[in-house]
Short mmCIF file of N, CA and C in Angstrom, two decimals:
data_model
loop_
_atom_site.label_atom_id
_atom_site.label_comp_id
_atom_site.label_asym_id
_atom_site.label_seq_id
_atom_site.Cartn_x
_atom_site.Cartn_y
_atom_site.Cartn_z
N UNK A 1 13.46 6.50 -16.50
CA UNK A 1 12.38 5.65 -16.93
C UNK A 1 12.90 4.25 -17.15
N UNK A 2 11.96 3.32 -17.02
CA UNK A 2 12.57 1.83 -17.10
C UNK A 2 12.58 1.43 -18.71
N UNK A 3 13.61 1.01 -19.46
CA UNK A 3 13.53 1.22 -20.92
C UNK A 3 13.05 -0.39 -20.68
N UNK A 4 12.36 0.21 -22.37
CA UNK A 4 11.42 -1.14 -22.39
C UNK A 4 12.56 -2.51 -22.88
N UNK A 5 13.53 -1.96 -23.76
CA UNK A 5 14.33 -2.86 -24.35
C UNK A 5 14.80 -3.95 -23.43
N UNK A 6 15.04 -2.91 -21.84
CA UNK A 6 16.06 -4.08 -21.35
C UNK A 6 15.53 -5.35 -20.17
N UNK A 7 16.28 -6.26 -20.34
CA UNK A 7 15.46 -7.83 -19.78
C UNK A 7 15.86 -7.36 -18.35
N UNK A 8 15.12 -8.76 -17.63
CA UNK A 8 16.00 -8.56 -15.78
C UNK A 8 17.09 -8.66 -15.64
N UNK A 9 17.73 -9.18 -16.24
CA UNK A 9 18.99 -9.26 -16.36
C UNK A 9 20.18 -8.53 -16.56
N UNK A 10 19.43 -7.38 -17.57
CA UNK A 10 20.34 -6.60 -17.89
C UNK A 10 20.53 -5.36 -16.59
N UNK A 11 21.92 -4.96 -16.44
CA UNK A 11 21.98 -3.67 -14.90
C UNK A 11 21.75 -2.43 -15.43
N UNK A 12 20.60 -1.89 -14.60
CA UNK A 12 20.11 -0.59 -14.89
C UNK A 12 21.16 0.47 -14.08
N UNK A 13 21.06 1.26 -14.47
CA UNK A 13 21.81 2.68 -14.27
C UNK A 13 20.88 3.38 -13.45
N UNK A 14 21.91 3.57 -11.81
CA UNK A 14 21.12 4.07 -10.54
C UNK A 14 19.91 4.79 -10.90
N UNK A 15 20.41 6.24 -11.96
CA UNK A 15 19.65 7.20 -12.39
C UNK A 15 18.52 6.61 -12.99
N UNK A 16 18.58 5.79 -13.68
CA UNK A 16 17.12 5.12 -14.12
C UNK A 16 16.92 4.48 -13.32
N UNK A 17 17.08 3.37 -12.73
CA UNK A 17 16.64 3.03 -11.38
C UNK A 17 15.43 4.15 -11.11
N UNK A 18 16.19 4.06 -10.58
CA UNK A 18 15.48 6.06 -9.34
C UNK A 18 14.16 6.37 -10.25
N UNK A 19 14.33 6.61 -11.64
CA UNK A 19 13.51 6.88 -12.18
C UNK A 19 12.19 5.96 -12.42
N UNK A 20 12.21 5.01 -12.64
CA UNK A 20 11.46 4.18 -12.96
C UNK A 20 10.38 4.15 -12.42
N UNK A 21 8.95 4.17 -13.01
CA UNK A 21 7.92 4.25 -12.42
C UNK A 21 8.01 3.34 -11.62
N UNK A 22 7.90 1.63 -11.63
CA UNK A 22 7.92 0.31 -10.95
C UNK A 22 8.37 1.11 -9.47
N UNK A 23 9.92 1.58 -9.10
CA UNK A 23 10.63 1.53 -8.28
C UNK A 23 9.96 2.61 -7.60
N UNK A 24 9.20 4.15 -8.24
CA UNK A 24 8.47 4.51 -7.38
C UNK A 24 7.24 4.50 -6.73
N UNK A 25 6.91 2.99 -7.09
CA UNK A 25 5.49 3.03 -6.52
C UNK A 25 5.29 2.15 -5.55
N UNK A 26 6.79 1.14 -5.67
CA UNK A 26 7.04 0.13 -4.49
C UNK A 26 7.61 0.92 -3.67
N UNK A 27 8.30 2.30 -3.85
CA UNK A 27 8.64 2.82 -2.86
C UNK A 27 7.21 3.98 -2.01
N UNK A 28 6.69 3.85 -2.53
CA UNK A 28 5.33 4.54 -2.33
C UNK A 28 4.57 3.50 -1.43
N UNK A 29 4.19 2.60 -1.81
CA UNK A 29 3.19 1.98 -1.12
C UNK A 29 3.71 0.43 -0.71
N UNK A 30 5.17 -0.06 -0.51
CA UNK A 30 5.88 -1.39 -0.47
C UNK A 30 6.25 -1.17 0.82
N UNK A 31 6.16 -0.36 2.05
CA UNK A 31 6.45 -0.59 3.20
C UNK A 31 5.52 -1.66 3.89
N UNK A 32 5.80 -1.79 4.97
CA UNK A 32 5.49 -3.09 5.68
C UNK A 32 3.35 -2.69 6.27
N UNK A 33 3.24 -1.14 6.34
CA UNK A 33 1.81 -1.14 6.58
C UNK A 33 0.85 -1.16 5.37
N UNK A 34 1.40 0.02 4.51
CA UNK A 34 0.66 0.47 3.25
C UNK A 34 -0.08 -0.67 2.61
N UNK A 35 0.49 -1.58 2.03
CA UNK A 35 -0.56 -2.52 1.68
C UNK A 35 -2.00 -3.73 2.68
N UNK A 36 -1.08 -3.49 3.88
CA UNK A 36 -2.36 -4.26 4.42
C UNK A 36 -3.87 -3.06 4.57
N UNK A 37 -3.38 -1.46 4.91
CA UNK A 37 -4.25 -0.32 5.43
C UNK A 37 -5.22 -0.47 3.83
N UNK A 38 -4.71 -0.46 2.23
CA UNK A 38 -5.17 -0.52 1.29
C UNK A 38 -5.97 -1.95 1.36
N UNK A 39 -5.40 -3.02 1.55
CA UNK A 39 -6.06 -4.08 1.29
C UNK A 39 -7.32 -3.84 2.50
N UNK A 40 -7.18 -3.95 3.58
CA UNK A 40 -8.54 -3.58 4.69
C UNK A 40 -9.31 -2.43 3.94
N UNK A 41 -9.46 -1.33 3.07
CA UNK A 41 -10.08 -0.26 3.41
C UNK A 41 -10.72 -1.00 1.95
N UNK A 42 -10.16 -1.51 1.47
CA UNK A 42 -10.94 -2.17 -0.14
C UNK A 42 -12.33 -2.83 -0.13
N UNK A 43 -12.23 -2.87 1.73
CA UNK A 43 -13.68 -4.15 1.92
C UNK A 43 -14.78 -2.99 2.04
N UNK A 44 -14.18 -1.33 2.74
CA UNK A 44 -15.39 -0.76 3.37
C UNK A 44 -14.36 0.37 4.15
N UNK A 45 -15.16 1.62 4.28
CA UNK A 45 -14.41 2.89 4.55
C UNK A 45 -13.99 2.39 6.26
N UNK A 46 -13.38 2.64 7.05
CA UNK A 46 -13.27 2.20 8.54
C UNK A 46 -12.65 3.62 9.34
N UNK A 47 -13.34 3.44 11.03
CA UNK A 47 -12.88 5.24 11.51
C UNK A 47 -11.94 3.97 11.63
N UNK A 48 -10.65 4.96 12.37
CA UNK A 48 -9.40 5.06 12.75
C UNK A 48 -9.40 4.19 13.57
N UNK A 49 -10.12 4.01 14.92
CA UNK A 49 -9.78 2.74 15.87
C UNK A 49 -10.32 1.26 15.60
N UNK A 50 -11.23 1.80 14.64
CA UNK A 50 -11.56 0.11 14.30
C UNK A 50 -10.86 -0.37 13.17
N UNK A 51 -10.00 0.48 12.17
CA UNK A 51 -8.83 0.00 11.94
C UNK A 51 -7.71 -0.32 12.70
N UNK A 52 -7.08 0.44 13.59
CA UNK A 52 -6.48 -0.02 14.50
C UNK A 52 -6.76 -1.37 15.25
N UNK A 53 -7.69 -1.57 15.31
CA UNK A 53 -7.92 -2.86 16.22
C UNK A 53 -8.02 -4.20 15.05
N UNK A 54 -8.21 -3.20 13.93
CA UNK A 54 -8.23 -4.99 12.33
C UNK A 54 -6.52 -4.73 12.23
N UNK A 55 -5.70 -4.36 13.32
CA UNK A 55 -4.24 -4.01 12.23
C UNK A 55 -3.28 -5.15 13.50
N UNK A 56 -3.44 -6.13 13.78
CA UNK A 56 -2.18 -6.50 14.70
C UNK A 56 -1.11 -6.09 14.43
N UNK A 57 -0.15 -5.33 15.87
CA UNK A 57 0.86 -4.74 15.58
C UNK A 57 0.97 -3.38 15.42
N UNK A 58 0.30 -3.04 14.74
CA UNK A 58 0.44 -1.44 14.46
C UNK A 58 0.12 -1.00 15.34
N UNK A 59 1.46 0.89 15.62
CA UNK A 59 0.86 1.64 16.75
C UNK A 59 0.40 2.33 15.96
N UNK A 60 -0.61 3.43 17.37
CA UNK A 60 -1.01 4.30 16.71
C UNK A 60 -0.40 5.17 15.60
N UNK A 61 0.62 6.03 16.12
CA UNK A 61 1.67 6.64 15.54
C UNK A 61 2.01 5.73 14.28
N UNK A 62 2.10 4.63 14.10
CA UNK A 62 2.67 4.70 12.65
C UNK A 62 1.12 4.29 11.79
N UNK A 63 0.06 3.90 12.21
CA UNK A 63 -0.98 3.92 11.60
C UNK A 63 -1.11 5.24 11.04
N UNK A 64 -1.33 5.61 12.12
CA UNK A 64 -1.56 7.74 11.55
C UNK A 64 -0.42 8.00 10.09
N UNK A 65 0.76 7.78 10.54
CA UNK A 65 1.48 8.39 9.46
C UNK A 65 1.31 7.63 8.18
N UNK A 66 1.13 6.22 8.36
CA UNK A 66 0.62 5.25 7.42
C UNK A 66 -0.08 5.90 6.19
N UNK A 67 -1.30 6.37 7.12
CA UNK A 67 -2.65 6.87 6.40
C UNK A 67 -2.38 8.13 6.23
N UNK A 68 -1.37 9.27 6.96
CA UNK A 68 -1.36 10.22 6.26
C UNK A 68 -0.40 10.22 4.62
N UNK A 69 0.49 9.65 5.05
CA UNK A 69 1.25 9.11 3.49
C UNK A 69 -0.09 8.56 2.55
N UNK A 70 -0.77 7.62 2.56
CA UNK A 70 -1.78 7.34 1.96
C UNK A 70 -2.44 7.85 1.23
N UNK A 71 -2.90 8.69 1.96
CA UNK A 71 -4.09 10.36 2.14
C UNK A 71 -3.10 11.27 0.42
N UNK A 72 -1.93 11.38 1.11
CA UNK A 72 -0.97 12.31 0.62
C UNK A 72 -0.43 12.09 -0.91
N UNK A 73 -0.39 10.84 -1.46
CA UNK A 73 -0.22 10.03 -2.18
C UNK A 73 -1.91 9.79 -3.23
N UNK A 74 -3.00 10.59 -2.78
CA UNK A 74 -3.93 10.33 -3.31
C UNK A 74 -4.51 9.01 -3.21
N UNK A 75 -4.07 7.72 -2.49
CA UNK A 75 -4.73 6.67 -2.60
C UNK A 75 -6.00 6.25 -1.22
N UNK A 76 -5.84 7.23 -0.02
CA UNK A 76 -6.78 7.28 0.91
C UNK A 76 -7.38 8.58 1.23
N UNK A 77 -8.62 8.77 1.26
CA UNK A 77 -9.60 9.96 1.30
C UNK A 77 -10.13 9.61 3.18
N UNK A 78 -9.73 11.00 3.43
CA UNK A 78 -10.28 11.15 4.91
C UNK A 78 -11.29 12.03 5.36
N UNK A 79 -12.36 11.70 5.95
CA UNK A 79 -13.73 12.60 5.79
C UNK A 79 -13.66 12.79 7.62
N UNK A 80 -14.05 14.00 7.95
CA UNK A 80 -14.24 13.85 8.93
C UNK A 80 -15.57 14.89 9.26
N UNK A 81 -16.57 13.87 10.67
CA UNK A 81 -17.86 13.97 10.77
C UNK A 81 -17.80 14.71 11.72
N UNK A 82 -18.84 16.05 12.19
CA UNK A 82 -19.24 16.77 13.13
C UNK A 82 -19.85 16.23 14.22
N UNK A 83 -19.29 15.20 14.73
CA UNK A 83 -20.03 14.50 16.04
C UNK A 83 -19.17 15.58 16.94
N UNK A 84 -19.19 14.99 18.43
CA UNK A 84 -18.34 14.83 19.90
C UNK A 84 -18.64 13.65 20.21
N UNK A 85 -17.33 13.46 20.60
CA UNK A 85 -16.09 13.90 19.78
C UNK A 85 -16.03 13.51 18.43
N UNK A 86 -15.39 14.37 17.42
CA UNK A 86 -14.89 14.63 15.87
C UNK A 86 -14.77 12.90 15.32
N UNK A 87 -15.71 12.62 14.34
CA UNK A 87 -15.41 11.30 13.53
C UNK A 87 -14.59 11.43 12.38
N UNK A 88 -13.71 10.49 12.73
CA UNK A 88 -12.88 10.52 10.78
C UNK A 88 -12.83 9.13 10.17
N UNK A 89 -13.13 9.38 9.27
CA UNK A 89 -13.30 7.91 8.26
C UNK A 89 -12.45 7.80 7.30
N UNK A 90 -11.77 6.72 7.30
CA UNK A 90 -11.08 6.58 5.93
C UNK A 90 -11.53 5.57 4.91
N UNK A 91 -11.11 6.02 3.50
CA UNK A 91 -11.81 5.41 2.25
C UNK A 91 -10.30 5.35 1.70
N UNK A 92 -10.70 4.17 0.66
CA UNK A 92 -10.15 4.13 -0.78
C UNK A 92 -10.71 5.24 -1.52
N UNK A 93 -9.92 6.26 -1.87
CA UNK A 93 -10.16 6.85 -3.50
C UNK A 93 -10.18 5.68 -4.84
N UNK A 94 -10.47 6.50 -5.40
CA UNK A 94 -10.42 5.65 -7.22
C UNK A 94 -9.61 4.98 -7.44
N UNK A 95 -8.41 6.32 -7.09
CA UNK A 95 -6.95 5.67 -7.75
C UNK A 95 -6.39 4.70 -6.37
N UNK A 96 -6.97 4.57 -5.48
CA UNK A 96 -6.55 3.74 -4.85
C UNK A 96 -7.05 2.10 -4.86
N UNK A 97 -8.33 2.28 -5.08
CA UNK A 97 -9.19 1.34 -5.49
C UNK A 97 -8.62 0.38 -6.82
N UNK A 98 -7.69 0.94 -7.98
CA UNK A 98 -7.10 0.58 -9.08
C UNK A 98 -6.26 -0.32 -8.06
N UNK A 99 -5.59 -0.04 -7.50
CA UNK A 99 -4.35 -0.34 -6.74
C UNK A 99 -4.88 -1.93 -6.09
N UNK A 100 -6.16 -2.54 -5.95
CA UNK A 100 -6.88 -4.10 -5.47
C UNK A 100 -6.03 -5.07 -6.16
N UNK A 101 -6.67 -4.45 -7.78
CA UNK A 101 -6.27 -5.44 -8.58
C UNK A 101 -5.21 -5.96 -8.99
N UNK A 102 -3.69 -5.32 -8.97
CA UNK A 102 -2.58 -5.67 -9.19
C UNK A 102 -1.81 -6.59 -7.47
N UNK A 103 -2.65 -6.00 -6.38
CA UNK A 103 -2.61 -6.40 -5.05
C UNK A 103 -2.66 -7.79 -4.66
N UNK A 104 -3.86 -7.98 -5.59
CA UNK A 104 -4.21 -9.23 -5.48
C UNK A 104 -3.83 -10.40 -6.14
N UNK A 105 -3.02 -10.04 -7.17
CA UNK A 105 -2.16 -10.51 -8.44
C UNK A 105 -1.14 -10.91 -7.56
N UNK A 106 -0.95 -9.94 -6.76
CA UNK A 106 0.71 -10.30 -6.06
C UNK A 106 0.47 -11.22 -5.42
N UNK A 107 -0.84 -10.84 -4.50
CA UNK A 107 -0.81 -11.96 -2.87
C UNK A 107 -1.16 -13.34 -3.92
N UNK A 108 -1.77 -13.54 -4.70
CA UNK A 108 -1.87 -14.75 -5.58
C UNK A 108 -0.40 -15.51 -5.75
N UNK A 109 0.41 -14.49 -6.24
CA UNK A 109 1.64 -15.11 -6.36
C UNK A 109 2.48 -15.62 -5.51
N UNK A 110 2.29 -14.59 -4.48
CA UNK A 110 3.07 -15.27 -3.29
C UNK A 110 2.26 -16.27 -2.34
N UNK A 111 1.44 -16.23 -2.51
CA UNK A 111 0.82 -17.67 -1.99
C UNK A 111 1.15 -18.65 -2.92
N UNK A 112 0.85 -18.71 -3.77
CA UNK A 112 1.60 -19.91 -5.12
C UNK A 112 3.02 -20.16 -4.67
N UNK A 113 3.70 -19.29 -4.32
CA UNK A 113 5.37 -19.24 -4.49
C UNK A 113 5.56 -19.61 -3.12
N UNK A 114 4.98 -19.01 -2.13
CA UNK A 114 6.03 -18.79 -1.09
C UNK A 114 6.63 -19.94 -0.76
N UNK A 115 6.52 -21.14 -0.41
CA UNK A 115 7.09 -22.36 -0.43
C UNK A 115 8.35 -21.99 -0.98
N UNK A 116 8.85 -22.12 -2.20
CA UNK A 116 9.86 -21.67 -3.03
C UNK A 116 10.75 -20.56 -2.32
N UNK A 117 10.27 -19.70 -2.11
CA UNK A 117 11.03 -18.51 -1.44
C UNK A 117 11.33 -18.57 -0.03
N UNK A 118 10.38 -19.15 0.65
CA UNK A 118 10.79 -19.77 2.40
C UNK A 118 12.01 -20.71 1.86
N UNK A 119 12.01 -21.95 0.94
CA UNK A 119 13.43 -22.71 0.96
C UNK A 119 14.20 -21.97 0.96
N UNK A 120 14.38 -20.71 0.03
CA UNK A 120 15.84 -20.24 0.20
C UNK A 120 16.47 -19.97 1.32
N UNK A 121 17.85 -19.96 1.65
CA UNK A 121 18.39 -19.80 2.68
C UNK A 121 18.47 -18.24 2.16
#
């Protein structure tokens, strides 16, 4: 667990590391798709190819696994409709929906910052 006592400064111990809620939730949802698939699905549930086509870059294959991690993780709900061929839709759940607001906190920041962080070498 991340003890509350200690500043940034101070070096955490791998084992807490590891532990720390913070560290598992950036490791949960801090890869390079997870937050854009959350930030798109926040506007409105989307099937699969018309996310694909809002995702520059992404293949299929890692979209899919994207959203099955997602799915798996409780933060994306997948419905799928009895057409021909088979419709599937993906949503924000609740607890994924929580997940906007700290999202947006960030992209705030790094738009404020990034200047700052591009100088660094």
């Amino acid at each position: 667990m991340c003890p509350p006592a200690m500043t940034l400064s101070t070096p955490v111990p791998l084992a807490e590391h590891r532990a720390c809620p913070v560290t598992d939730v950036l490791n949960r949802v801090g890869d390079r798709w997870s937050v854009v698939v959350i930030v798109l699905l926040g506007g409105k549930p989307f099937r699969f190819n018309e996310l694909h086509r809002s995702i520059e870059g992404i293949s299929q294959r890692m979209l899919t696994r994207t959203l099955r991690g997602l799915e798996h993780e409780g933060l994306v709900s997948r419905e799928v409709f009895p057409t021909n061929p088979p419709g599937v839709e993906y949503a924000l759940t609740a607890l994924g929906e929580s997940l906007l607001v700290p999202l947006s906190a960030l992209a705030r920041w790094a738009v404020e910052h990034h200047g700052e962080l591009a100088a660094k070498p």
